[in-house]
């Protein structure tokens, strides 16, 4: 399995603005599609009548939304959000997914990217829900 730094994974999608302490978790690709560094543990499979559906559900955290990188990221997602809008979710392993008063700790991006559509976004809570369409590797 590939292991990419935050910066290298973003660069593979044409984004030069991400990576390093204090930067956002998301930005637009050169094509204008939002790309978000996504917690591997927040991808969930659901059984449906037509098969298996995968969603990305980040539960958010109101305490952490006050921190600078979180606030910048959520503000950008809020400007971009429209139900059904395309989004690329860069799968990443995190050392921790965060807690009430501690931010998530990035480990590495896996190289897998999910093409998805925005389903729901709650800016005050920081909750993000996306419906997965397909995957590719960077």
Short mmCIF file of C-alpha atoms in Angstrom, two decimals:
data_model
loop_
_atom_site.label_atom_id
_atom_site.label_comp_id
_atom_site.label_asym_id
_atom_site.label_seq_id
_atom_site.Cartn_x
_atom_site.Cartn_y
_atom_site.Cartn_z
CA UNK A 1 0.00 0.00 0.00
CA UNK A 2 1.23 3.48 -0.86
CA UNK A 3 1.89 6.00 1.89
CA UNK A 4 1.79 9.66 0.94
CA UNK A 5 2.41 12.74 3.02
CA UNK A 6 -0.47 15.20 3.23
CA UNK A 7 1.33 17.56 0.82
CA UNK A 8 2.26 14.84 -1.71
CA UNK A 9 -1.28 13.43 -1.83
CA UNK A 10 -2.70 16.90 -2.48
CA UNK A 11 -0.07 17.60 -5.13
CA UNK A 12 -1.05 14.38 -6.95
CA UNK A 13 -4.46 16.03 -7.46
CA UNK A 14 -2.88 19.30 -8.60
CA UNK A 15 -3.31 21.14 -5.28
CA UNK A 16 -0.23 23.04 -4.10
CA UNK A 17 -1.78 24.78 -1.07
CA UNK A 18 -2.20 21.89 1.38
CA UNK A 19 0.19 20.25 3.80
CA UNK A 20 2.11 21.44 6.80
CA UNK A 21 1.00 22.46 10.25
CA UNK A 22 -1.87 24.91 10.33
CA UNK A 23 -3.10 24.43 6.76
CA UNK A 24 -6.65 23.53 5.77
CA UNK A 25 -7.77 19.94 5.23
CA UNK A 26 -9.36 20.78 1.87
CA UNK A 27 -9.05 22.91 -1.25
CA UNK A 28 -10.19 23.03 -4.85
CA UNK A 29 -8.45 21.05 -7.57
CA UNK A 30 -7.44 22.95 -10.73
CA UNK A 31 -10.74 21.66 -12.22
CA UNK A 32 -12.72 23.34 -9.42
CA UNK A 33 -13.69 20.18 -7.51
CA UNK A 34 -13.31 20.18 -3.74
CA UNK A 35 -10.77 17.69 -2.37
CA UNK A 36 -10.81 16.76 1.32
CA UNK A 37 -8.37 14.70 3.38
CA UNK A 38 -10.79 12.09 4.71
CA UNK A 39 -10.49 9.83 7.75
CA UNK A 40 -10.40 6.19 6.67
CA UNK A 41 -12.42 5.26 9.75
CA UNK A 42 -15.34 7.51 8.71
CA UNK A 43 -16.23 5.48 5.58
CA UNK A 44 -19.31 3.36 6.30
CA UNK A 45 -21.00 0.62 4.27
CA UNK A 46 -24.78 0.25 4.25
CA UNK A 47 -26.88 -2.57 2.81
CA UNK A 48 -29.60 -1.42 0.43
CA UNK A 49 -32.09 -3.21 -1.80
CA UNK A 50 -29.77 -2.66 -4.75
CA UNK A 51 -26.55 -3.73 -2.99
CA UNK A 52 -23.94 -2.02 -0.85
CA UNK A 53 -23.79 1.76 -0.55
CA UNK A 54 -20.76 3.55 0.91
CA UNK A 55 -20.94 6.91 2.63
CA UNK A 56 -18.40 9.14 4.27
CA UNK A 57 -19.76 10.45 7.55
CA UNK A 58 -17.57 12.79 9.57
CA UNK A 59 -19.49 13.43 12.80
CA UNK A 60 -17.85 16.81 13.36
CA UNK A 61 -17.03 18.38 16.70
CA UNK A 62 -18.15 21.85 17.80
CA UNK A 63 -15.21 22.26 20.21
CA UNK A 64 -12.58 21.76 17.51
CA UNK A 65 -14.37 23.99 14.99
CA UNK A 66 -12.90 26.98 16.82
CA UNK A 67 -9.32 26.01 15.92
CA UNK A 68 -7.82 27.90 12.98
CA UNK A 69 -7.29 25.04 10.44
CA UNK A 70 -10.71 23.56 11.24
CA UNK A 71 -12.43 26.93 10.92
CA UNK A 72 -10.69 27.69 7.61
CA UNK A 73 -11.57 24.25 6.25
CA UNK A 74 -15.19 24.34 7.33
CA UNK A 75 -15.63 27.88 5.98
CA UNK A 76 -14.31 26.77 2.58
CA UNK A 77 -16.55 23.67 2.61
CA UNK A 78 -19.51 25.87 3.56
CA UNK A 79 -18.91 28.13 0.54
CA UNK A 80 -18.60 25.11 -1.76
CA UNK A 81 -21.44 22.99 -0.34
CA UNK A 82 -24.48 22.29 -2.47
CA UNK A 83 -26.31 18.95 -2.18
CA UNK A 84 -25.06 16.76 -5.03
CA UNK A 85 -21.87 18.79 -5.63
CA UNK A 86 -18.85 16.62 -6.54
CA UNK A 87 -16.12 16.11 -3.97
CA UNK A 88 -12.92 14.05 -3.92
CA UNK A 89 -12.17 12.31 -0.63
CA UNK A 90 -8.48 11.47 -0.19
CA UNK A 91 -8.41 8.43 2.10
CA UNK A 92 -6.02 8.89 5.01
CA UNK A 93 -4.98 6.99 8.08
CA UNK A 94 -4.96 9.12 11.20
CA UNK A 95 -3.09 8.29 14.40
CA UNK A 96 -6.20 9.59 16.19
CA UNK A 97 -9.58 10.75 14.87
CA UNK A 98 -9.67 13.52 17.44
CA UNK A 99 -11.70 13.97 20.58
CA UNK A 100 -13.62 16.76 22.32
CA UNK A 101 -10.57 18.95 22.87
CA UNK A 102 -7.84 17.37 20.74
CA UNK A 103 -7.48 17.57 16.99
CA UNK A 104 -7.09 14.51 14.79
CA UNK A 105 -3.50 13.53 14.10
CA UNK A 106 -2.69 12.74 10.44
CA UNK A 107 -0.46 9.74 9.73
CA UNK A 108 -0.47 9.19 5.94
CA UNK A 109 -2.69 9.19 2.85
CA UNK A 110 -3.25 5.74 1.35
CA UNK A 111 -3.28 6.81 -2.30
CA UNK A 112 -6.96 5.90 -2.69
CA UNK A 113 -9.36 8.68 -3.67
CA UNK A 114 -13.14 8.43 -3.59
CA UNK A 115 -15.27 10.31 -6.11
CA UNK A 116 -18.34 11.35 -4.16
CA UNK A 117 -21.17 13.82 -3.96
CA UNK A 118 -21.95 16.07 -1.03
CA UNK A 119 -25.11 14.88 0.67
CA UNK A 120 -25.25 16.93 3.87
CA UNK A 121 -23.11 19.50 5.66
CA UNK A 122 -23.70 21.08 9.06
CA UNK A 123 -21.29 23.99 9.39
CA UNK A 124 -21.81 24.71 13.13
CA UNK A 125 -21.30 21.04 14.05
CA UNK A 126 -18.71 20.36 11.33
CA UNK A 127 -20.62 17.25 10.22
CA UNK A 128 -19.92 16.11 6.64
CA UNK A 129 -21.87 13.43 4.76
CA UNK A 130 -20.91 12.30 1.25
CA UNK A 131 -22.23 9.53 -1.01
CA UNK A 132 -19.43 7.54 -2.65
CA UNK A 133 -19.64 7.02 -6.41
CA UNK A 134 -16.30 5.40 -7.37
CA UNK A 135 -12.61 5.20 -6.48
CA UNK A 136 -9.23 5.68 -8.12
CA UNK A 137 -5.60 5.70 -7.04
CA UNK A 138 -3.24 8.64 -7.21
#
